[in-house]
CSV table of C-alpha atoms in Angstrom, one decimal:
chain,number,residue,atom,x,y,z
A,1,ARG,CA,59.5,-31.8,79.3
A,2,MET,CA,61.9,-30.9,82.1
A,3,LEU,CA,63.2,-33.9,83.9
A,4,LEU,CA,61.4,-33.7,87.2
A,5,PRO,CA,60.6,-36.2,88.3
A,6,ILE,CA,60.8,-38.4,85.1
A,7,VAL,CA,60.5,-38.1,81.4
A,8,LEU,CA,60.1,-41.3,79.4
A,9,LEU,CA,60.8,-41.4,75.7
A,10,GLY,CA,60.8,-45.1,75.1
A,11,LEU,CA,60.3,-48.5,76.5
A,12,SER,CA,61.8,-49.4,79.9
A,13,SER,CA,63.0,-52.8,81.0
A,14,SER,CA,59.7,-53.4,82.9
A,15,ALA,CA,57.8,-53.4,79.6
A,16,PHE,CA,59.8,-56.4,78.3
A,17,SER,CA,58.0,-58.6,80.7
A,18,ALA,CA,54.7,-57.6,79.0
A,19,GLY,CA,55.4,-59.9,76.1
A,20,PHE,CA,57.3,-57.8,73.7
A,21,THR,CA,60.3,-59.3,71.7
A,22,LEU,CA,63.1,-57.6,69.9
A,23,ASP,CA,64.9,-58.6,66.8
A,24,PRO,CA,68.1,-56.9,67.8
A,25,GLU,CA,71.0,-56.1,65.7
A,26,PRO,CA,74.1,-58.2,66.5
A,27,GLU,CA,75.0,-58.1,70.2
A,28,MET,CA,72.4,-55.4,71.0
A,29,ARG,CA,72.2,-54.5,74.7
A,30,TRP,CA,69.6,-52.8,76.9
A,31,VAL,CA,71.6,-50.4,79.1
A,32,GLU,CA,71.4,-47.6,81.6
A,33,ILE,CA,74.1,-45.0,81.9
A,34,GLN,CA,74.6,-42.0,84.2
A,35,ALA,CA,74.0,-38.7,82.3
A,36,LYS,CA,73.2,-35.6,84.3
A,37,ASP,CA,71.9,-33.2,81.7
A,38,LYS,CA,71.1,-32.6,78.0
A,39,TYR,CA,74.7,-32.2,77.1
A,40,GLU,CA,75.7,-35.6,78.4
A,41,ARG,CA,72.6,-37.2,76.9
A,42,SER,CA,73.6,-35.6,73.5
A,43,LYS,CA,77.1,-37.0,73.8
A,44,ALA,CA,75.8,-40.5,74.6
A,45,ALA,CA,73.4,-40.3,71.6
A,46,SER,CA,76.3,-39.3,69.4
A,47,LEU,CA,78.2,-42.3,70.5
A,48,GLY,CA,75.4,-44.5,69.3
A,49,LEU,CA,73.1,-45.0,72.2
A,50,THR,CA,69.4,-45.0,71.3
A,51,ILE,CA,67.9,-43.0,74.1
A,52,GLU,CA,64.5,-44.4,74.9
A,53,PHE,CA,63.8,-42.7,78.2
A,54,VAL,CA,65.3,-40.2,80.5
A,55,ARG,CA,65.4,-40.1,84.3
A,56,THR,CA,66.9,-37.5,86.5
A,57,GLY,CA,70.6,-38.3,86.3
A,58,SER,CA,70.4,-41.3,83.9
A,59,VAL,CA,69.1,-42.6,80.6
A,60,TRP,CA,68.1,-46.0,79.2
A,61,GLY,CA,68.4,-47.2,75.7
A,62,PHE,CA,69.7,-49.7,73.2
A,63,ALA,CA,73.4,-50.1,72.3
A,64,THR,CA,75.6,-52.7,70.7
A,65,ARG,CA,78.5,-54.1,72.7
A,66,THR,CA,80.8,-51.9,70.7
A,67,THR,CA,78.8,-48.8,71.7
A,68,VAL,CA,78.8,-49.9,75.3
A,69,GLN,CA,82.6,-50.0,75.2
A,70,ARG,CA,82.7,-46.7,73.5
A,71,LEU,CA,80.5,-45.1,76.2
A,72,GLN,CA,82.7,-46.5,78.9
A,73,GLN,CA,85.8,-45.3,77.2
A,74,ALA,CA,84.2,-41.8,77.0
A,75,GLY,CA,83.8,-41.8,80.8
A,76,PHE,CA,80.1,-42.8,81.1
A,77,ARG,CA,79.2,-45.1,84.0
A,78,VAL,CA,77.1,-48.0,82.8
A,79,THR,CA,74.9,-49.0,85.7
A,80,SER,CA,72.8,-51.7,83.9
A,81,ASP,CA,73.6,-53.9,81.0
A,82,SER,CA,71.3,-56.8,80.0
A,83,GLU,CA,70.0,-58.8,77.1
A,84,PRO,CA,67.0,-57.0,75.5
A,85,GLU,CA,65.3,-60.3,74.4
A,86,MET,CA,62.9,-61.3,77.1
A,87,GLY,CA,59.7,-62.4,75.3
A,88,ARG,CA,57.9,-63.7,78.4
A,89,GLY,CA,54.1,-64.0,78.1
A,90,GLY,CA,54.0,-63.1,74.5
A,91,HIS,CA,51.2,-63.8,72.0
A,92,GLN,CA,51.3,-67.4,70.9
A,93,GLY,CA,50.1,-69.3,67.9
A,94,ASP,CA,50.4,-68.6,64.2
A,95,TRP,CA,49.2,-65.0,64.4
A,96,LYS,CA,51.2,-63.0,61.8
A,97,ASP,CA,49.9,-59.5,62.3
A,98,PHE,CA,48.9,-57.2,65.2
A,99,PRO,CA,47.9,-59.2,68.3
A,100,PRO,CA,44.2,-59.8,68.4
A,101,GLU,CA,43.6,-57.2,71.1
A,102,ASP,CA,45.3,-54.6,68.9
A,103,SER,CA,43.3,-55.4,65.8
A,104,GLN,CA,42.0,-51.9,65.5
A,105,PHE,CA,45.5,-50.7,64.5
A,106,HIS,CA,46.0,-50.7,60.7
A,107,ASN,CA,48.6,-52.8,59.1
A,108,TYR,CA,49.8,-51.6,55.6
A,109,ALA,CA,47.1,-53.4,53.6
A,110,GLU,CA,44.4,-52.1,55.8
A,111,ALA,CA,45.7,-48.5,55.7
A,112,GLU,CA,45.9,-48.8,52.0
A,113,ALA,CA,42.3,-50.1,51.8
A,114,LEU,CA,41.0,-47.3,54.1
A,115,LEU,CA,42.8,-44.6,52.1
A,116,LYS,CA,41.4,-46.0,48.8
A,117,ASP,CA,37.9,-46.2,50.4
A,118,LEU,CA,38.1,-42.6,51.6
A,119,ALA,CA,39.3,-41.3,48.2
A,120,ALA,CA,36.6,-43.3,46.3
A,121,ARG,CA,33.7,-42.2,48.6
A,122,HIS,CA,34.8,-38.5,48.5
A,123,SER,CA,36.3,-38.4,45.0
A,124,ASP,CA,35.2,-34.8,44.5
A,125,VAL,CA,37.5,-33.5,47.3
A,126,ALA,CA,40.0,-36.4,47.9
A,127,ARG,CA,42.6,-38.1,45.9
A,128,LEU,CA,45.1,-40.8,46.8
A,129,HIS,CA,48.7,-40.4,45.4
A,130,SER,CA,51.8,-42.6,45.7
A,131,ILE,CA,54.7,-40.3,46.3
A,132,GLY,CA,57.4,-43.0,46.2
A,133,LYS,CA,58.4,-46.5,46.8
A,134,THR,CA,60.1,-48.0,49.8
A,135,VAL,CA,63.2,-50.2,50.0
A,136,GLU,CA,60.9,-53.3,49.7
A,137,GLY,CA,58.7,-51.8,47.0
A,138,ARG,CA,55.7,-50.6,48.9
A,139,ASN,CA,53.9,-47.4,48.1
A,140,VAL,CA,54.3,-44.4,50.4
A,141,TYR,CA,50.8,-43.1,50.2
A,142,ALA,CA,49.6,-39.5,50.5
A,143,LEU,CA,45.9,-38.6,50.7
A,144,GLN,CA,45.1,-35.1,49.4
A,145,ILE,CA,42.0,-33.3,50.5
A,146,ASN,CA,41.2,-30.2,48.4
A,147,SER,CA,38.0,-28.9,46.8
A,148,SER,CA,39.7,-28.1,43.5
A,149,GLU,CA,39.5,-30.8,40.9
A,150,ASP,CA,42.5,-29.4,39.1
A,151,ALA,CA,44.6,-29.5,42.3
A,152,LEU,CA,43.6,-33.2,42.8
A,153,GLU,CA,44.5,-34.1,39.3
A,154,ARG,CA,47.9,-32.4,39.5
A,155,GLY,CA,48.6,-33.3,43.1
A,156,GLN,CA,49.6,-29.7,43.6
A,157,SER,CA,47.7,-26.5,44.6
A,158,ASN,CA,48.2,-22.8,45.1
A,159,LYS,CA,46.1,-23.0,48.3
A,160,PRO,CA,48.0,-22.9,51.6
A,161,GLY,CA,49.1,-26.4,52.4
A,162,VAL,CA,49.5,-28.6,55.5
A,163,VAL,CA,50.9,-32.1,55.8
A,164,PHE,CA,50.4,-34.6,58.6
A,165,MET,CA,52.8,-37.6,58.7
A,166,GLY,CA,53.1,-40.8,60.8
A,167,ALA,CA,55.4,-43.8,61.3
A,168,HIS,CA,58.8,-42.5,60.5
A,169,HIS,CA,59.7,-45.1,63.2
A,170,ALA,CA,58.2,-48.5,62.6
A,171,ARG,CA,57.2,-49.4,66.2
A,172,GLU,CA,55.2,-46.2,66.7
A,173,HIS,CA,51.9,-47.6,65.3
A,174,LEU,CA,49.8,-45.0,67.1
A,175,SER,CA,51.4,-42.4,64.9
A,176,VAL,CA,49.6,-44.0,62.0
A,177,GLU,CA,46.2,-43.9,63.5
A,178,VAL,CA,45.9,-40.2,64.4
A,179,PRO,CA,46.5,-38.8,60.9
A,180,LEU,CA,44.4,-41.6,59.4
A,181,LEU,CA,41.5,-40.6,61.7
A,182,TYR,CA,42.0,-36.9,60.9
A,183,ALA,CA,41.5,-37.6,57.2
A,184,GLN,CA,38.4,-39.6,58.0
A,185,TYR,CA,37.1,-36.9,60.3
A,186,LEU,CA,37.5,-34.1,57.8
A,187,LEU,CA,35.7,-36.1,55.1
A,188,ASP,CA,32.9,-37.4,57.3
A,189,HIS,CA,32.4,-33.8,58.7
A,190,ARG,CA,32.8,-32.0,55.4
A,191,GLN,CA,29.4,-30.4,55.7
A,192,ASP,CA,30.3,-28.8,59.0
A,193,GLU,CA,30.9,-25.1,58.6
A,194,THR,CA,34.5,-24.9,59.7
A,195,VAL,CA,35.6,-28.2,58.1
A,196,ALA,CA,33.9,-27.2,54.8
A,197,ARG,CA,35.8,-23.9,54.9
A,198,LEU,CA,39.1,-25.7,55.5
A,199,ILE,CA,38.6,-28.1,52.7
A,200,ASP,CA,37.7,-25.2,50.4
A,201,THR,CA,40.6,-23.0,51.3
A,202,ARG,CA,43.5,-25.4,52.2
A,203,ASP,CA,45.5,-28.1,50.5
A,204,ILE,CA,45.5,-30.9,53.1
A,205,TRP,CA,47.8,-33.9,53.0
A,206,VAL,CA,47.9,-37.0,55.1
A,207,ILE,CA,50.9,-39.3,54.8
A,208,PRO,CA,50.1,-41.8,57.6
A,209,MET,CA,52.9,-44.4,57.0
A,210,VAL,CA,56.3,-43.0,55.9
A,211,ASN,CA,58.0,-46.3,56.9
A,212,PRO,CA,55.6,-49.1,55.9
A,213,ASP,CA,58.4,-51.7,55.5
A,214,GLY,CA,59.5,-51.3,59.1
A,215,ALA,CA,55.9,-51.1,60.4
A,216,GLU,CA,55.1,-54.4,58.7
A,217,PHE,CA,58.3,-56.0,60.0
A,218,ASP,CA,57.5,-55.0,63.5
A,219,ILE,CA,54.3,-57.1,63.5
A,220,ALA,CA,55.3,-59.8,61.1
A,221,THR,CA,55.7,-62.6,63.7
A,222,GLY,CA,52.6,-61.6,65.7
A,223,ARG,CA,54.9,-60.5,68.5
A,224,TYR,CA,56.1,-56.9,68.6
A,225,ARG,CA,59.7,-56.6,67.7
A,226,LEU,CA,60.4,-53.1,68.9
A,227,TRP,CA,61.7,-52.3,65.4
A,228,ARG,CA,62.5,-48.7,64.7
A,229,LYS,CA,64.3,-48.3,61.4
A,230,ASN,CA,63.5,-49.0,57.7
A,231,ARG,CA,64.6,-52.2,56.1
A,232,ARG,CA,67.7,-51.2,54.2
A,233,ASN,CA,70.1,-54.2,53.9
A,234,ASN,CA,73.4,-52.8,55.4
A,235,GLY,CA,75.1,-56.2,54.9
A,236,ASN,CA,76.3,-58.8,57.5
A,237,ASN,CA,72.7,-59.4,58.6
A,238,VAL,CA,72.3,-55.8,59.7
A,239,TYR,CA,69.3,-53.8,58.6
A,240,GLY,CA,67.9,-50.4,58.7
A,241,VAL,CA,68.4,-46.6,58.7
A,242,ASP,CA,66.7,-44.3,61.2
A,243,LEU,CA,64.6,-42.2,58.8
A,244,ASN,CA,64.3,-39.4,61.2
A,245,ARG,CA,68.0,-38.9,61.2
A,246,ASN,CA,68.3,-39.1,57.4
A,247,TYR,CA,67.2,-35.6,56.4
A,248,ASP,CA,69.7,-33.1,55.1
A,249,TRP,CA,69.8,-30.6,58.0
A,250,GLY,CA,73.0,-31.0,60.1
A,251,TRP,CA,73.0,-34.6,58.9
A,252,GLY,CA,75.3,-36.8,60.9
A,253,THR,CA,76.5,-34.1,63.3
A,254,SER,CA,74.7,-35.0,66.6
A,255,GLY,CA,72.5,-37.6,68.2
A,256,THR,CA,73.2,-40.1,65.4
A,257,SER,CA,75.5,-43.0,64.7
A,258,ARG,CA,77.6,-44.0,61.7
A,259,SER,CA,77.4,-47.6,62.8
A,260,PRO,CA,74.8,-49.5,60.7
A,261,SER,CA,73.9,-51.7,63.7
A,262,SER,CA,72.8,-48.6,65.7
A,263,ASP,CA,69.1,-47.8,66.0
A,264,VAL,CA,70.0,-44.2,65.2
A,265,PHE,CA,72.1,-45.0,62.2
A,266,ALA,CA,71.8,-41.9,60.0
A,267,GLY,CA,72.5,-43.8,56.7
A,268,PRO,CA,75.4,-43.6,54.4
A,269,SER,CA,74.4,-40.1,53.3
A,270,ALA,CA,71.6,-37.6,53.7
A,271,PHE,CA,68.5,-38.7,51.9
A,272,SER,CA,70.0,-42.1,51.1
A,273,GLU,CA,66.7,-43.8,51.7
A,274,PRO,CA,63.8,-44.0,49.2
A,275,GLU,CA,61.4,-43.1,51.9
A,276,THR,CA,63.1,-39.9,52.9
A,277,GLN,CA,63.7,-39.1,49.2
A,278,ALA,CA,59.9,-39.4,48.7
A,279,ILE,CA,59.2,-36.9,51.4
A,280,LYS,CA,62.0,-34.6,50.1
A,281,THR,CA,60.6,-34.6,46.6
A,282,PHE,CA,57.0,-34.2,47.9
A,283,VAL,CA,58.0,-31.1,50.0
A,284,ASP,CA,60.3,-29.6,47.4
A,285,GLN,CA,57.6,-29.6,44.8
A,286,ARG,CA,55.0,-28.0,47.0
A,287,PRO,CA,56.1,-24.4,48.0
A,288,ASN,CA,52.5,-23.9,49.2
A,289,LEU,CA,53.1,-25.9,52.4
A,290,GLY,CA,53.0,-23.6,55.4
A,291,THR,CA,52.6,-26.1,58.3
A,292,MET,CA,53.7,-29.6,59.0
A,293,LEU,CA,53.2,-32.1,61.8
A,294,SER,CA,55.1,-35.4,62.2
A,295,TYR,CA,53.7,-37.8,64.7
A,296,HIS,CA,55.9,-40.0,66.9
A,297,SER,CA,55.4,-41.9,70.2
A,298,PHE,CA,55.7,-41.6,73.0
A,299,GLY,CA,56.1,-39.0,75.8
A,300,GLU,CA,53.3,-36.4,75.4
A,301,LEU,CA,55.5,-33.6,74.0
A,302,VAL,CA,55.0,-30.8,71.5
A,303,LEU,CA,58.5,-30.2,69.9
A,304,TYR,CA,59.7,-27.5,67.6
A,305,PRO,CA,63.1,-26.7,66.0
A,306,TRP,CA,65.9,-26.8,66.6
A,307,SER,CA,66.7,-30.4,67.3
A,308,ASP,CA,70.3,-30.5,66.2
A,309,VAL,CA,71.6,-27.5,68.2
A,310,TYR,CA,70.8,-26.0,71.6
A,311,ASP,CA,70.6,-22.5,70.2
A,312,PRO,CA,67.1,-21.1,69.6
A,313,ILE,CA,65.8,-20.2,66.1
A,314,PRO,CA,67.6,-17.0,65.2
A,315,ASN,CA,64.5,-15.4,63.6
A,316,GLY,CA,62.8,-13.8,66.6
A,317,GLN,CA,59.4,-13.5,65.0
A,318,ASP,CA,59.5,-17.2,63.9
A,319,LEU,CA,60.7,-18.3,67.4
A,320,ALA,CA,57.9,-16.4,69.1
A,321,THR,CA,55.3,-17.9,66.7
A,322,PHE,CA,56.7,-21.5,67.2
A,323,LYS,CA,56.5,-21.0,71.0
A,324,LYS,CA,52.9,-19.5,70.8
A,325,MET,CA,51.7,-22.3,68.6
A,326,ALA,CA,53.4,-25.0,70.6
A,327,GLU,CA,52.0,-23.7,73.9
A,328,THR,CA,48.5,-23.3,72.5
A,329,MET,CA,48.4,-26.8,71.1
A,330,GLY,CA,50.0,-28.1,74.4
A,331,SER,CA,47.2,-26.5,76.3
A,332,TRP,CA,44.7,-28.6,74.4
A,333,ASN,CA,46.3,-32.0,74.3
A,334,LYS,CA,48.0,-31.5,77.7
A,335,TYR,CA,51.5,-32.2,76.2
A,336,GLU,CA,54.6,-30.4,77.3
A,337,ALA,CA,55.8,-27.8,74.7
A,338,GLN,CA,59.5,-27.2,74.3
A,339,GLN,CA,62.4,-26.9,71.8
A,340,SER,CA,63.4,-30.4,70.7
A,341,SER,CA,67.0,-30.1,71.8
A,342,ASP,CA,66.0,-29.5,75.4
A,343,LEU,CA,65.9,-33.3,75.6
A,344,TYR,CA,69.1,-34.0,73.7
A,345,THR,CA,70.4,-33.0,70.3
A,346,SER,CA,69.7,-35.1,67.2
A,347,SER,CA,70.5,-34.2,63.6
A,348,GLY,CA,68.9,-35.0,60.3
A,349,ASP,CA,65.4,-34.4,61.8
A,350,THR,CA,62.3,-34.0,59.6
A,351,GLY,CA,61.1,-30.8,61.3
A,352,ASP,CA,64.6,-29.1,61.3
A,353,TRP,CA,64.9,-29.8,57.6
A,354,ALA,CA,61.4,-28.6,56.7
A,355,TYR,CA,61.8,-25.4,58.6
A,356,GLY,CA,65.5,-24.8,57.8
A,357,LYS,CA,65.2,-25.5,54.1
A,358,HIS,CA,61.7,-24.5,53.3
A,359,GLY,CA,60.5,-22.2,56.1
A,360,ILE,CA,57.6,-24.5,57.0
A,361,PHE,CA,56.4,-24.3,60.6
A,362,ALA,CA,57.0,-27.9,61.4
A,363,PHE,CA,56.3,-29.6,64.7
A,364,THR,CA,56.9,-33.1,66.1
A,365,PHE,CA,54.3,-34.5,68.5
A,366,GLU,CA,55.3,-37.4,70.9
A,367,LEU,CA,51.9,-39.0,71.5
A,368,SER,CA,50.5,-40.7,74.6
A,369,PRO,CA,51.2,-42.4,76.8
A,370,SER,CA,53.6,-40.3,78.9
A,371,SER,CA,55.6,-43.3,80.0
A,372,ASP,CA,56.0,-47.0,79.5
A,373,PHE,CA,53.7,-47.6,82.5
A,374,GLY,CA,50.9,-46.6,80.1
A,375,GLY,CA,52.1,-49.1,77.5
A,376,GLY,CA,55.0,-47.4,75.9
A,377,PHE,CA,55.2,-48.0,72.2
A,378,TYR,CA,52.4,-50.5,72.4
A,379,PRO,CA,49.6,-48.8,74.6
A,380,GLY,CA,46.8,-50.9,73.2
A,381,ALA,CA,43.7,-50.0,71.1
A,382,LYS,CA,42.2,-48.0,73.9
A,383,MET,CA,44.8,-45.3,73.3
A,384,ILE,CA,43.6,-44.6,69.7
A,385,GLU,CA,40.5,-42.7,70.7
A,386,LYS,CA,42.3,-40.8,73.5
A,387,ALA,CA,45.2,-39.7,71.2
A,388,PHE,CA,42.9,-38.6,68.4
A,389,ASN,CA,40.5,-36.7,70.6
A,390,ALA,CA,43.5,-34.9,72.3
A,391,ASN,CA,44.9,-33.9,69.0
A,392,LEU,CA,41.9,-32.9,66.9
A,393,LYS,CA,42.0,-29.3,67.8
A,394,PRO,CA,45.8,-29.0,67.2
A,395,MET,CA,45.3,-30.5,63.8
A,396,LEU,CA,42.5,-28.2,62.9
A,397,TYR,CA,44.6,-25.3,64.2
A,398,LEU,CA,47.6,-26.2,62.1
A,399,THR,CA,45.3,-26.6,59.1
A,400,ASP,CA,43.8,-23.2,59.7
A,401,LEU,CA,47.2,-21.5,60.2
A,402,ALA,CA,48.8,-22.9,57.0
A,403,ASP,CA,48.2,-19.6,55.2
A,404,ASN,CA,50.2,-17.6,57.7
A,405,PRO,CA,51.4,-19.1,61.0
A,406,HIS,CA,52.2,-15.7,62.4
A,407,ARG,CA,48.5,-15.1,62.7
A,408,ALA,CA,48.8,-17.2,65.9
A,409,GLN,CA,50.4,-14.2,67.6
A,410,THR,CA,47.5,-11.8,67.0
A,411,ALA,CA,44.4,-13.9,66.2
A,412,SER,CA,42.0,-14.8,69.0
A,413,VAL,CA,42.2,-18.5,69.5
A,414,LYS,CA,38.7,-18.5,70.7
A,415,GLY,CA,37.6,-16.7,67.5
A,416,MET,CA,39.6,-19.0,65.3
A,417,LEU,CA,38.1,-22.1,66.9
A,418,LYS,CA,34.6,-20.9,67.6
A,419,ASN,CA,33.2,-23.1,64.8
A,420,TYR,CA,35.4,-26.1,65.3
A,421,VAL,CA,33.6,-29.3,66.0
A,422,GLU,CA,34.3,-30.6,69.5
A,423,PRO,CA,35.9,-34.1,69.5
A,424,GLY,CA,32.9,-36.1,70.7
A,425,LEU,CA,33.0,-39.7,69.8
A,426,PRO,CA,34.5,-39.8,66.2
A,427,VAL,CA,36.3,-43.1,66.7
A,428,GLU,CA,33.2,-45.1,67.6
A,429,ALA,CA,31.3,-43.5,64.8
A,430,PHE,CA,34.2,-44.4,62.5
A,431,TYR,CA,34.0,-48.1,63.3
A,432,GLU,CA,30.3,-48.1,63.0
A,433,ARG,CA,30.3,-46.7,59.5
A,434,HIS,CA,32.9,-48.8,58.0
A,435,PRO,CA,33.1,-52.6,57.2
A,436,ILE,CA,34.5,-54.4,60.2
A,437,GLU,CA,37.0,-56.3,58.0
A,438,LEU,CA,39.0,-53.0,57.7
A,439,PHE,CA,39.7,-53.2,61.4
A,440,THR,CA,40.2,-56.9,62.2
A,441,HIS,CA,42.8,-59.3,61.1
A,442,GLU,CA,42.7,-62.8,59.6
A,443,ASN,CA,45.2,-65.5,60.7
């Protein structure tokens, strides 16, 4: 999204008055600095600033006191520097989960229960696998949807594959809900002509919570903590690695920090974290994967490689296909399509690694809202239905194109989608058909 008038990628200071709290790393600050273009933004990110939103001529983000000093020494003008901990008007009481009004969001146990329920009720076409363990010992779950019993047993298939992921970043809870609902949608609509064809001819994977430890930590006190990273113990009461900076593609070269206290700490080495190791092993063992989508929030963007450099993808055919697919999907969900580094560079990104190492046509979606004025990282349960409905066609499209993404250049989109079920009201139907305890929380 070009920066006129505003592009917001995170939570601004106005949102702190809405009752969010932050468990900051030591001496974490909420700062604004002057940065006129993507080159200055990239330089600031490389110095350790976690860029959360971008205005014309400036950026806001989190930084330690050391990072603030480093930015100033590099010539950046710091125009605002404040404590991030506000916590006014927060949810009170002993609630140790999502706030009551956000009870439709799934915590780890509820996501696990839902995935097991889907696999049990549709055991002929769905199987739940654990592809690894987190720092704190939780399963990283992957739901496979495939009509072949042998493929379900092996967890592998020769059919063209697609994978949808959520919650690399802990506080981005909406990124869990959209892929979860897609799995439910496919299985509940499995008799529909187009969905039946996709289940029969594709190997579909949903990994809704890559970072369950961080997601649980973000809600553990009943007040959102704005937590981003995983829960690696870095020592000295400092925790976490940014999982979306930990992949082995340009690792540690731009838009990351070597400081463990930074929100964009890339880790001690590429794939240092069990969560990213799980994704690496999963992808390495499945050469059938043709398309991938990693959900994040927020900003309403459709992003494609490269993220770590400003140069475009050198393969002209691939670049044209990425642009065509991104623009097509953006026309449906009304998100802005662009190369990821048009915002600022960041290395160790999931999509860059998946495409660079494996040739997978990998996209990153920044979900709604477009800004913190719509709720930022915590837009409320009302956003679940909106985000899913906006992204149903793009998900079906990526599933369809897993066999050959270059078909996007020549195939009639209208023809490809003529049998796709329109979004309608799948979320309401979802809640009506499932036990209410899956979507509410106990004190």
